[in-house]
Structure formats: C-alpha cells, structure tokens
Coordinates of C-alpha atoms in Angstrom, one line a residue:
M230 CA -35.7 20.5 54.6
P231 CA -34.0 20.1 51.3
D232 CA -30.4 21.0 51.0
P233 CA -30.1 24.4 49.1
M234 CA -26.7 23.5 47.7
Q235 CA -28.0 20.2 46.3
A236 CA -31.1 21.9 44.8
R237 CA -28.8 24.4 43.0
L238 CA -26.6 21.6 41.7
T239 CA -29.7 19.8 40.4
R240 CA -31.0 22.9 38.8
L241 CA -27.6 23.4 37.1
W242 CA -27.4 19.8 36.0
Q243 CA -30.8 20.0 34.4
R244 CA -29.9 23.0 32.3
R245 CA -30.0 22.4 28.6
G246 CA -26.6 21.2 27.3
V247 CA -24.9 20.4 30.6
P248 CA -25.4 16.5 30.5
M249 CA -24.4 16.5 26.8
A250 CA -21.3 18.5 27.5
T251 CA -20.5 16.2 30.4
A252 CA -20.9 13.1 28.2
F253 CA -18.8 14.7 25.5
G254 CA -15.9 15.4 28.0
L255 CA -16.2 11.8 29.3
G256 CA -15.8 10.6 25.7
V257 CA -12.7 12.7 25.5
A258 CA -11.3 11.1 28.7
L259 CA -12.0 7.7 27.1
A260 CA -10.0 8.6 24.0
L261 CA -6.9 9.4 26.1
G262 CA -6.5 5.6 26.5
Q263 CA -5.6 5.4 22.8
A264 CA -2.0 5.6 21.5
P265 CA 0.1 7.6 21.9
Y266 CA -1.4 8.6 25.1
G267 CA -2.0 5.2 26.8
L268 CA -3.8 6.6 29.8
W269 CA -5.9 3.6 30.3
P270 CA -7.0 4.5 34.0
L271 CA -8.4 7.8 32.8
A272 CA -10.1 6.0 29.9
L273 CA -11.8 3.5 32.2
A274 CA -13.0 6.4 34.4
G275 CA -14.4 8.1 31.3
L276 CA -16.2 5.1 30.1
A277 CA -17.6 4.4 33.6
G278 CA -18.8 8.0 33.8
L279 CA -20.6 7.7 30.5
T280 CA -22.1 4.4 31.4
F281 CA -23.4 5.9 34.6
L282 CA -25.0 8.9 32.8
I283 CA -26.7 6.6 30.4
S284 CA -27.9 4.3 33.2
R285 CA -29.6 7.4 34.8
A286 CA -31.2 8.7 31.5
D287 CA -34.9 9.6 31.8
S288 CA -35.8 8.1 28.4
P289 CA -34.4 6.2 25.4
G290 CA -34.1 9.4 23.6
Q291 CA -32.0 11.0 26.4
A292 CA -29.8 7.8 26.5
A293 CA -29.4 8.0 22.9
R294 CA -28.3 11.6 22.9
L295 CA -25.8 11.0 25.8
A296 CA -24.2 8.2 24.1
W297 CA -23.9 10.1 20.9
A298 CA -22.2 13.0 22.7
G299 CA -19.9 10.5 24.5
G300 CA -18.9 9.0 21.1
A301 CA -18.5 12.4 19.4
G302 CA -16.0 13.4 22.2
H303 CA -14.2 10.2 21.9
F304 CA -13.8 10.1 18.1
A305 CA -13.1 13.8 18.0
L306 CA -9.9 13.4 20.0
A307 CA -8.8 9.8 19.0
L308 CA -9.4 10.4 15.2
S309 CA -8.0 14.1 15.2
W310 CA -5.4 12.9 12.9
I311 CA -8.1 12.6 10.1
V312 CA -7.5 16.2 9.3
E313 CA -3.8 15.6 8.3
P314 CA -4.3 14.4 4.8
F315 CA -6.3 17.6 4.0
L316 CA -3.4 19.6 5.1
V317 CA -0.9 18.1 2.6
D318 CA -2.2 20.3 -0.1
I319 CA -3.9 22.9 2.2
R320 CA -4.7 25.4 -0.5
T321 CA -6.8 22.8 -2.3
H322 CA -8.1 20.6 0.5
G323 CA -7.6 22.4 3.6
W324 CA -11.1 23.9 3.9
M325 CA -12.4 20.3 4.2
A326 CA -10.4 19.4 7.3
P327 CA -12.9 20.6 10.0
F328 CA -15.8 19.2 8.1
A329 CA -14.0 15.9 7.9
L330 CA -13.3 15.8 11.5
A331 CA -16.8 16.8 12.5
G332 CA -18.4 14.4 10.0
M333 CA -16.2 11.4 11.1
A334 CA -16.7 12.0 14.8
G335 CA -20.5 12.7 14.5
G336 CA -21.0 9.9 12.0
L337 CA -19.2 7.2 14.1
A338 CA -20.9 8.5 17.2
L339 CA -24.2 7.3 15.6
F340 CA -23.2 3.8 16.3
W341 CA -22.8 4.7 20.0
M342 CA -26.1 6.5 19.8
A343 CA -27.8 3.1 18.7
A344 CA -26.2 1.5 21.8
G345 CA -27.5 4.3 24.0
A346 CA -31.1 4.1 22.6
F347 CA -31.1 0.3 23.0
A348 CA -30.0 0.6 26.6
G349 CA -32.7 3.2 27.3
W350 CA -35.3 1.0 25.7
A351 CA -34.4 -2.4 26.9
G352 CA -32.9 -1.9 30.3
R353 CA -35.2 -2.1 33.3
G354 CA -34.1 0.8 35.6
P355 CA -30.6 2.1 36.0
R356 CA -29.0 -1.3 36.6
G357 CA -30.5 -2.8 33.5
R358 CA -29.5 0.1 31.3
A359 CA -25.9 0.0 32.6
L360 CA -25.6 -3.7 31.6
A361 CA -27.5 -3.2 28.3
F362 CA -25.3 -0.3 27.3
A363 CA -22.1 -2.3 27.8
L364 CA -23.4 -5.2 25.7
A365 CA -24.8 -2.9 23.0
L366 CA -21.6 -0.9 22.9
A367 CA -19.6 -4.0 22.2
T368 CA -22.1 -5.0 19.6
V369 CA -22.2 -1.7 17.7
E370 CA -18.3 -1.5 17.7
L371 CA -18.3 -5.0 16.1
A372 CA -20.7 -3.6 13.5
R373 CA -18.5 -0.7 12.9
G374 CA -15.7 -3.0 11.8
Y375 CA -17.9 -4.3 8.9
V376 CA -20.7 -1.7 7.9
L377 CA -19.8 0.4 4.7
T378 CA -16.5 -1.3 4.3
G379 CA -15.7 -1.0 8.0
F380 CA -13.7 1.5 10.2
P381 CA -12.6 -0.5 13.3
W382 CA -10.3 2.2 14.6
A383 CA -10.2 3.6 18.2
L384 CA -12.2 0.8 19.9
P385 CA -12.5 1.0 23.7
G386 CA -10.6 -2.3 23.8
H387 CA -7.7 -0.7 22.1
I388 CA -6.7 1.0 25.3
W389 CA -5.0 -2.2 26.3
I390 CA -2.5 -2.4 23.4
G391 CA 1.0 -2.6 24.8
T392 CA -0.3 -3.9 28.2
A393 CA -0.8 -7.4 29.5
P394 CA -4.7 -7.5 29.1
V395 CA -4.2 -7.2 25.2
Q396 CA -3.2 -10.9 25.2
L397 CA -7.0 -11.7 25.6
A398 CA -7.1 -10.7 21.9
A399 CA -5.5 -14.1 21.1
L400 CA -8.8 -15.7 22.3
T401 CA -11.5 -13.2 21.6
G402 CA -10.1 -10.7 19.1
Q403 CA -10.5 -6.9 19.6
Y404 CA -14.3 -7.1 20.0
G405 CA -14.0 -9.5 22.9
L406 CA -11.5 -7.1 24.4
T407 CA -13.9 -4.3 24.0
L408 CA -16.8 -6.4 25.6
V409 CA -14.7 -7.3 28.7
T410 CA -13.8 -3.6 29.0
A411 CA -17.4 -2.4 28.8
L412 CA -18.7 -5.0 31.2
A413 CA -15.9 -4.3 33.8
V414 CA -16.9 -0.6 34.0
A415 CA -20.7 -1.4 34.0
L416 CA -20.6 -4.0 36.8
P417 CA -20.6 -1.4 39.6
F418 CA -23.8 0.1 38.3
A419 CA -25.4 -3.1 37.4
L420 CA -25.8 -4.4 40.9
P421 CA -27.9 -2.9 43.7
H422 CA -26.8 0.2 45.7
G423 CA -24.8 -0.2 49.0
P424 CA -23.0 -3.5 49.3
G425 CA -24.0 -4.4 45.8
R426 CA -22.2 -1.4 44.3
M427 CA -18.9 -2.3 46.1
L428 CA -19.4 -5.9 45.0
G429 CA -19.8 -4.8 41.4
A430 CA -16.7 -2.7 41.6
G431 CA -14.8 -5.7 43.0
L432 CA -16.1 -8.0 40.3
G433 CA -15.1 -5.4 37.6
A434 CA -11.7 -5.1 39.1
A435 CA -11.4 -8.9 39.4
L436 CA -12.4 -9.4 35.8
L437 CA -9.7 -7.0 34.5
G438 CA -7.2 -8.1 37.0
G439 CA -7.8 -11.7 36.0
V440 CA -7.2 -10.9 32.3
A441 CA -4.0 -8.9 33.2
L442 CA -2.6 -11.8 35.2
W443 CA -3.4 -14.3 32.4
G444 CA -1.9 -11.9 29.9
A445 CA 1.3 -11.5 32.0
A446 CA 1.7 -15.2 32.3
R447 CA 1.3 -15.6 28.5
L448 CA 4.0 -12.9 28.0
D449 CA 6.4 -14.8 30.3
T450 CA 6.0 -17.9 28.1
P451 CA 9.2 -18.2 26.0
L452 CA 8.8 -18.0 22.3
P453 CA 9.7 -21.3 20.3
P454 CA 13.4 -21.2 19.3
R455 CA 14.1 -20.2 15.6
P456 CA 17.6 -21.2 14.5
E457 CA 18.8 -19.4 11.5
A458 CA 16.0 -16.9 11.4
P459 CA 15.6 -14.9 8.2
Q460 CA 17.1 -11.5 8.4
I461 CA 14.6 -8.6 7.2
R462 CA 16.0 -5.1 6.4
L463 CA 13.4 -2.4 6.6
V464 CA 14.1 0.8 4.8
Q465 CA 12.5 4.1 5.8
P466 CA 13.2 7.0 3.5
N467 CA 11.3 9.7 5.6
A468 CA 9.5 11.2 2.6
A469 CA 7.2 13.8 3.9
Q470 CA 3.9 13.6 2.0
H471 CA 3.9 17.3 0.8
L472 CA 7.4 16.6 -0.7
K473 CA 7.1 12.9 -1.7
W474 CA 6.1 13.6 -5.4
R475 CA 7.8 17.1 -5.9
R476 CA 10.1 16.9 -8.8
D477 CA 13.2 18.1 -7.1
M478 CA 12.7 15.8 -4.1
V479 CA 11.9 12.5 -6.0
P480 CA 15.6 11.9 -6.7
V481 CA 16.5 12.6 -3.1
F482 CA 14.1 10.0 -1.7
W483 CA 15.1 7.6 -4.5
E484 CA 18.8 7.9 -3.5
R485 CA 17.9 7.3 0.0
L486 CA 16.0 4.0 -0.8
I487 CA 18.8 2.9 -3.0
G488 CA 21.6 3.8 -0.6
Y489 CA 20.0 2.0 2.3
T490 CA 19.2 -1.0 0.2
A491 CA 22.9 -1.2 -0.9
A492 CA 24.5 -0.4 2.4
P493 CA 26.8 -3.2 3.7
G494 CA 26.1 -4.6 7.1
V495 CA 26.2 -7.6 9.4
P496 CA 23.9 -9.6 9.3
V497 CA 23.3 -9.8 5.6
P498 CA 19.5 -9.4 4.9
D499 CA 17.5 -12.2 3.3
L500 CA 14.8 -9.9 2.3
I501 CA 14.6 -6.0 2.0
V502 CA 11.4 -4.2 2.4
W503 CA 10.4 -0.7 1.1
P504 CA 7.3 1.2 2.1
E505 CA 4.0 1.7 0.2
T506 CA 4.2 3.5 -3.1
S507 CA 7.9 4.0 -2.6
V508 CA 8.9 3.7 -6.4
P509 CA 8.3 6.9 -8.3
Y510 CA 7.3 5.1 -11.5
L511 CA 4.5 2.9 -12.6
L512 CA 5.3 -0.8 -12.7
N513 CA 4.4 -0.9 -16.4
H514 CA 7.3 1.5 -17.1
A515 CA 9.8 0.8 -14.4
D516 CA 12.1 -1.9 -15.9
G517 CA 15.2 0.3 -15.6
A518 CA 14.3 1.3 -12.1
L519 CA 13.7 -2.3 -11.0
A520 CA 17.1 -3.4 -12.4
T521 CA 18.7 -0.5 -10.4
I522 CA 17.0 -1.8 -7.3
A523 CA 18.1 -5.4 -7.9
L524 CA 21.6 -4.2 -8.5
A525 CA 21.6 -2.3 -5.3
A526 CA 20.2 -5.3 -3.3
D527 CA 23.0 -7.6 -4.7
G528 CA 21.3 -10.7 -4.1
P529 CA 18.3 -10.6 -1.6
P530 CA 14.8 -10.0 -3.1
V531 CA 13.3 -6.5 -2.5
M532 CA 9.6 -6.2 -1.6
L533 CA 8.3 -2.7 -2.4
G534 CA 5.3 -0.6 -2.8
I535 CA 4.5 0.6 -6.3
Q536 CA 1.5 1.7 -8.5
R537 CA 0.6 -0.2 -11.7
R538 CA -1.8 0.0 -14.6
D539 CA -4.0 -2.9 -15.7
G540 CA -5.8 -1.5 -18.7
P541 CA -8.1 1.5 -17.5
R542 CA -7.5 0.4 -13.8
T543 CA -4.9 1.7 -11.5
H544 CA -3.7 -0.5 -8.6
N545 CA -1.9 0.2 -5.3
S546 CA 0.5 -2.8 -5.4
L547 CA 3.2 -4.7 -3.7
A548 CA 5.9 -6.3 -5.8
V549 CA 8.7 -8.7 -5.0
I550 CA 11.8 -8.0 -7.2
G551 CA 14.4 -10.7 -7.8
A552 CA 17.5 -10.9 -9.7
G553 CA 17.8 -8.6 -12.7
G554 CA 14.8 -6.7 -11.6
R555 CA 12.3 -9.5 -12.5
V556 CA 8.9 -9.3 -10.7
T557 CA 8.6 -12.6 -8.9
Q558 CA 5.4 -11.8 -6.8
L559 CA 2.6 -9.4 -7.1
Y560 CA -0.2 -8.3 -4.8
D561 CA -2.9 -5.7 -5.4
K562 CA -4.4 -3.9 -2.4
H563 CA -8.1 -5.0 -2.1
H564 CA -9.5 -3.0 0.9
L565 CA -9.3 0.5 -0.2
V566 CA -9.8 3.7 1.9
P567 CA -13.1 5.4 0.8
F568 CA -12.5 9.1 -0.1
G569 CA -8.7 8.4 0.3
E570 CA -7.9 5.9 -2.4
Y571 CA -11.2 5.9 -4.2
I572 CA -14.4 8.0 -4.3
P573 CA -17.7 6.3 -4.2
L574 CA -19.5 7.0 -7.5
G575 CA -16.1 8.2 -8.8
H576 CA -17.0 7.7 -12.3
I577 CA -19.5 10.5 -11.9
L578 CA -17.6 12.7 -9.4
G579 CA -14.3 12.4 -11.2
R580 CA -15.7 14.4 -14.1
F581 CA -15.8 17.3 -11.7
G582 CA -12.2 16.9 -10.5
I583 CA -13.1 15.0 -7.3
K584 CA -10.8 12.1 -6.6
G585 CA -9.3 10.2 -3.7
L586 CA -6.5 12.1 -1.8
A587 CA -4.0 9.3 -2.1
A588 CA -4.8 8.4 -5.7
N589 CA -3.0 9.7 -8.7
D590 CA -5.6 8.4 -11.1
V591 CA -8.8 10.5 -11.4
Y592 CA -11.1 7.7 -10.5
G593 CA -9.0 6.4 -7.7
Y594 CA -7.5 2.9 -7.3
A595 CA -9.2 -0.3 -8.4
P596 CA -9.4 -3.0 -5.7
G597 CA -7.4 -6.3 -6.2
P598 CA -9.2 -9.7 -6.0
G599 CA -8.5 -10.2 -2.2
P600 CA -5.9 -11.4 0.2
R601 CA -3.0 -13.4 -1.1
V602 CA -0.4 -15.4 0.7
L603 CA 3.0 -15.0 -1.1
N604 CA 5.5 -18.0 -1.2
L605 CA 8.8 -16.4 -0.7
G606 CA 10.9 -19.6 -0.8
P607 CA 12.0 -22.3 1.7
H608 CA 14.0 -19.9 3.9
L609 CA 11.5 -16.9 4.1
G610 CA 8.4 -19.1 4.0
Q611 CA 4.9 -17.8 3.3
A612 CA 4.0 -14.1 4.1
L613 CA 0.6 -12.3 4.0
P614 CA 1.1 -8.9 2.5
L615 CA -1.0 -5.9 3.9
I616 CA -0.9 -2.5 2.3
C617 CA -1.5 0.4 4.7
Y618 CA -4.9 0.4 6.3
E619 CA -5.5 -3.3 5.5
A620 CA -3.8 -4.0 8.8
V621 CA -6.8 -2.4 10.6
F622 CA -9.1 -5.2 9.6
P623 CA -8.7 -8.6 11.3
Q624 CA -11.0 -10.2 8.9
D625 CA -8.5 -9.3 6.0
L626 CA -6.0 -11.6 7.6
R627 CA -8.1 -14.7 7.2
T628 CA -6.8 -16.9 4.4
D629 CA -7.2 -20.5 3.4
T630 CA -3.5 -21.0 3.9
R631 CA -2.1 -19.9 7.2
P632 CA 1.0 -17.7 6.5
G633 CA 4.2 -17.9 8.6
W634 CA 4.4 -14.1 9.1
L635 CA 2.8 -10.8 8.2
V636 CA 4.2 -7.9 6.3
Q637 CA 2.7 -4.4 6.2
I638 CA 4.0 -1.6 3.9
T639 CA 2.5 1.6 4.6
N640 CA 2.8 5.6 4.0
D641 CA 1.8 7.0 7.4
A642 CA 3.0 10.4 6.2
W643 CA -0.6 11.0 5.4
F644 CA -1.5 10.7 9.2
G645 CA 0.7 13.4 10.4
T646 CA 3.2 13.3 13.3
R647 CA 1.0 13.1 16.4
S648 CA -1.4 10.3 17.1
G649 CA -2.3 8.7 13.7
P650 CA 1.1 6.8 13.0
Y651 CA 1.2 5.5 16.5
Q652 CA -2.4 4.2 16.4
H653 CA -1.6 2.6 13.2
L654 CA 1.4 0.9 14.8
A655 CA -0.7 -0.2 17.7
L656 CA -3.1 -1.9 15.5
A657 CA -0.4 -3.9 13.7
Q658 CA 0.8 -5.0 17.3
L659 CA -2.8 -6.1 17.9
R660 CA -3.1 -8.1 14.6
A661 CA 0.1 -10.0 15.7
V662 CA -1.5 -10.9 19.1
E663 CA -4.8 -12.0 17.5
T664 CA -3.1 -14.3 14.9
G665 CA 0.0 -15.4 16.8
L666 CA 2.1 -14.3 13.9
P667 CA 5.1 -12.0 13.7
M668 CA 4.7 -8.9 11.7
V669 CA 7.3 -6.6 9.9
R670 CA 6.1 -3.1 8.8
A671 CA 8.0 -0.7 6.6
A672 CA 6.6 2.8 6.9
N673 CA 7.6 5.7 4.7
T674 CA 8.1 8.2 7.6
G675 CA 7.9 5.6 10.4
V676 CA 7.2 3.9 12.6
S677 CA 8.9 0.9 10.9
A678 CA 9.1 -2.1 13.2
V679 CA 9.4 -5.8 13.7
I680 CA 6.8 -7.1 16.0
D681 CA 6.8 -10.6 17.7
P682 CA 3.6 -12.9 17.8
M683 CA 2.7 -11.4 21.2
G684 CA 2.6 -7.9 19.9
R685 CA 5.9 -6.7 21.4
I686 CA 8.0 -4.5 19.3
T687 CA 11.5 -6.0 19.0
H688 CA 13.2 -3.4 16.7
S689 CA 12.0 -0.1 15.4
L690 CA 12.9 3.1 13.6
P691 CA 11.5 6.3 15.1
L692 CA 8.9 8.5 13.5
N693 CA 10.3 11.2 11.1
T694 CA 13.7 9.7 10.7
E695 CA 15.4 8.2 7.6
G696 CA 17.4 5.0 8.1
A697 CA 17.2 1.1 7.8
L698 CA 17.3 -1.7 10.3
T699 CA 18.1 -5.3 9.8
A700 CA 16.7 -7.7 12.4
P701 CA 15.6 -11.4 12.6
L702 CA 12.1 -12.4 11.8
P703 CA 10.5 -13.6 15.1
P704 CA 9.0 -17.2 15.2
A705 CA 5.4 -17.9 14.9
L706 CA 3.1 -19.4 17.3
N707 CA 0.3 -22.1 16.7
A708 CA -2.8 -20.6 15.4
T709 CA -4.6 -18.8 18.1
P710 CA -8.2 -19.6 19.0
Y711 CA -9.2 -16.3 17.5
A712 CA -7.3 -17.1 14.3
R713 CA -9.4 -20.1 13.9
T714 CA -12.8 -18.8 14.6
G715 CA -12.7 -15.0 13.8
D716 CA -15.5 -12.8 15.2
W717 CA -18.3 -15.3 15.1
P718 CA -18.3 -16.5 18.7
I719 CA -18.3 -13.0 20.1
A720 CA -21.0 -11.9 17.5
A721 CA -23.2 -14.9 18.5
L722 CA -22.7 -14.1 22.3
L723 CA -23.6 -10.5 21.8
L724 CA -26.6 -11.2 19.8
A725 CA -27.9 -13.7 22.2
T726 CA -27.6 -11.6 25.1
L727 CA -29.2 -8.6 23.4
A728 CA -32.0 -10.9 22.3
G729 CA -32.5 -11.8 25.9
F730 CA -33.0 -8.1 26.8
V731 CA -35.5 -7.8 23.9
A732 CA -37.4 -10.9 25.1
R733 CA -37.5 -9.6 28.6
R734 CA -38.8 -6.2 27.4
A735 CA -41.5 -7.9 25.5
R736 CA -42.7 -9.7 28.5
K737 CA -42.8 -6.5 30.5

C-alpha cells in the first residue's frame, strides 16, 4: 500500500508555486556565498539543490521556470545593494528602488532561465539534465559578462574569493571557476543512483578538493623579492554620497584630502592616490586647486579622480598631477555604468530631466577611447588605471602592453554600507589573481586596499572611516595563463560541450 505521508508530501509539492518558491530559496542560499557573507558551504548546497530540482523537471518549460526562480532569488539577495544609489536622493529617486531591484534580479535571472530551458530540452533524463544545466549555467554566466555592455557580478564562482580555490582563476578566469563549481555540484546527480550517486559525490568533492590543494600550494609559493618597492599612499576622505556635493561639506572633504596628502610620515610616499571624482572642480577650471594639491604633496605625484569637459562631452577621468599642479597623465573612463553614468538614448530622455544617477551632466558621461597604460617613470613603472566598475570586467584589463600593476579609484559610497562595497573589493582581489598583478585601490568611503598578485589584502582602511595608509607596492608575477588567453579557451570548451548535447538530441 502507498505510504499516506509520502502521498501527502507529493500533493503538497505539486501545489502551484511550491517548486518555484523552493527554487527561489535555494537561489538565496547560493547568494550567501558572496561577500561579505562568504558562506560557501551553504552556497554549494543551494546550487546543488537547484541543480537537483532542474534535473527532475517534467519539461523544458518547468526547468526554465525553476532556473529563473533560482536566479531571481540569487540576484535579489546578492545584488540587494542596487537600491542604494536610489536612496541617496530618496525624495527624487527613492520610488525607483524596488523596481530597480526587481528588474535587475528578474532580468539577470533570464540568463539562468535560458540555461534551465537548454537543460530541459537537451538532457536525456535527470542525469543528462543535471550535467547540461551545469554546462549551460557556466555558458550563460560568461555571456552575462559581455551582453549589453556586460554585468559579471555575483557569479557562482565568486563564492571562492578569499579562499584557496580562487587561485584557479589564474588559469581559467572567473568563468572557469564557475564551470568547476557547477560541475562539482552536478556530478552526484549526473551518475546512476546507488553506488553511482556516491561516486559522483566523491568525484565532485575530489574536484573541489584538488583545486583547493593546488590553490593552497600556490599561496605558499613566496613572491619574488622587490627591493626598494615604491611606497603608495591611499587617501580615504569618507565622503558620504548624500553629503559629497553639499556646499557646506565640500570644504570639509577637501580639507581632509589635502590634510592626509600633506601629512608627514615614514616611509615617504612615492605616489599619492585619491578616489574617484574626489576633486570638486572640473579639470578645465581647477588650476588653483591642482597647484594646492601639488603643494600639499611636496614632491610625489598625486593620482586623482576628477571630471572634465571636452567640448560638449563630460568625462569621468583620472589625472596624475606633478610639480606645480601640472597634469602629466590623463585617462578617461571608457566602460560606463548604464543608467548610472549615462542613460541609453540620453539625448532624448535628457530633455525630460532623466539622467544618470552619478553624472552631473544632463546627458551623462561620454566614454573614453579605451584602456590606457600610464607610464609613471622608472621607479613606479607602468600602471593600468581602472575607474570604479571597470574593475568588474576582466576584458577591460587586456592591453597590448602588460602593465606592472593595477590601480583602481572608486566611489563606493554609491553602494551603501552592507554588501556592495565588499563585493566590489572582492572583484578587485579576483582581478589580481587573474592577471598576476598587484592592485591598489583608493575608495571614497572604503574599502581602500593594497592587494598582492595572489589576491591577498596586505593593507587596508576599513569601510566608513577617514584616513590614509602608506604601503609598499607588492611585486608582480609573470603573466598568468589567463592573462595571456582571456576567456576564449573556456568559451570554446563550453560551446563544444553544448554542441555535443545538441548533436545527441538531434540523433534522438
């Protein structure tokens, strides 16, 4: 006779909405692996549960819906900081916050929906669907980094940042890290029941364990010595975004910047770095301010964030200020934030007062020509500047000339005080691992940090504090395999395996 309890549980599960709610909850669990939570065991359990649900889906449509719900839960928590920019001027933009979060979570979940639909269509039975979903999920996450200017934030592979397995990114980049993560949790469901299920779990554990052991061994490798390393001073004024441009507070933050720049200390800095848009004047009209900065620095150059006009165009720029306030290097941010720094079709929408949240100009910022390596002299060497969200994109770090280090200036006050600034910092750590280059980052409200080429934070200033730190620039490693190849090997591997599923489906 059938078990009455099992029958009741089956009827409960089949009720409309229960599987979707379960998938949503599993996606939330997966998001808890992201910074600042770092609960990677819970994240693995969430991804494993979502993979199991999709493997048991009755149709491609159900698999797609479950994957969308899981993605929506994941992005709703992982990207909850997306509401923060709308709360800076809450009277004007606050009403948009819930729509922004819902739209972002639901929109990005469409990528996962495509992965679920492919798994449901191409996989033969539960085992095939589990494996197909793992491969398709890694594929759509790679696509998410490029489609519509890209948004590769909160990838499943990011749960390993700050742990030994993240070192795999030096070989495969973040998408290879996501692929290995998805495969490891899919293996228990991709092999037959019984002994096969245990074998799959063992193989998944062995895969992650092997990556962790290799990463730990890499972390134990001493960095090459760097005698007389340049000393970098990072200045953090802690200008809250709702106060940053207020008339009575602009002089306060300016005095903080100048004061920490001029502060005596040992060792003496070779370069001073200010955050993004830290100068409250356009570069075109800032001669007096730049001279004041140079005087305060008393010798070392100052790298800073400043806005500038070029005819009708406004740029979010980084400038290097030398003796007398002379601009010696200039870089214009080229990878802009949609709806933050510019509005698509802004020439039309700007007429109705709609502009980017972070742009003072009605039509938003104009993009610069592309990445540019700055030559800062024989002692400091060549640096690749990144402004804010450009550090999220590994493709933005690929230049004809390999720099000696990376520098990021950012204003993470836009991201609030909970998860956003910590996720942004984690992605900076990941870029260092992928390239084998050290990174220094000056953040308006924090976290300002010096990061070595294996992604370890060597010095930092906490979030929401004012101050400055002076620290040696860590040495660079040789170019990593990922730095030489980029995403092409992983993309080719994923496309080949998915093509194999399609071919098998066609022969069915």
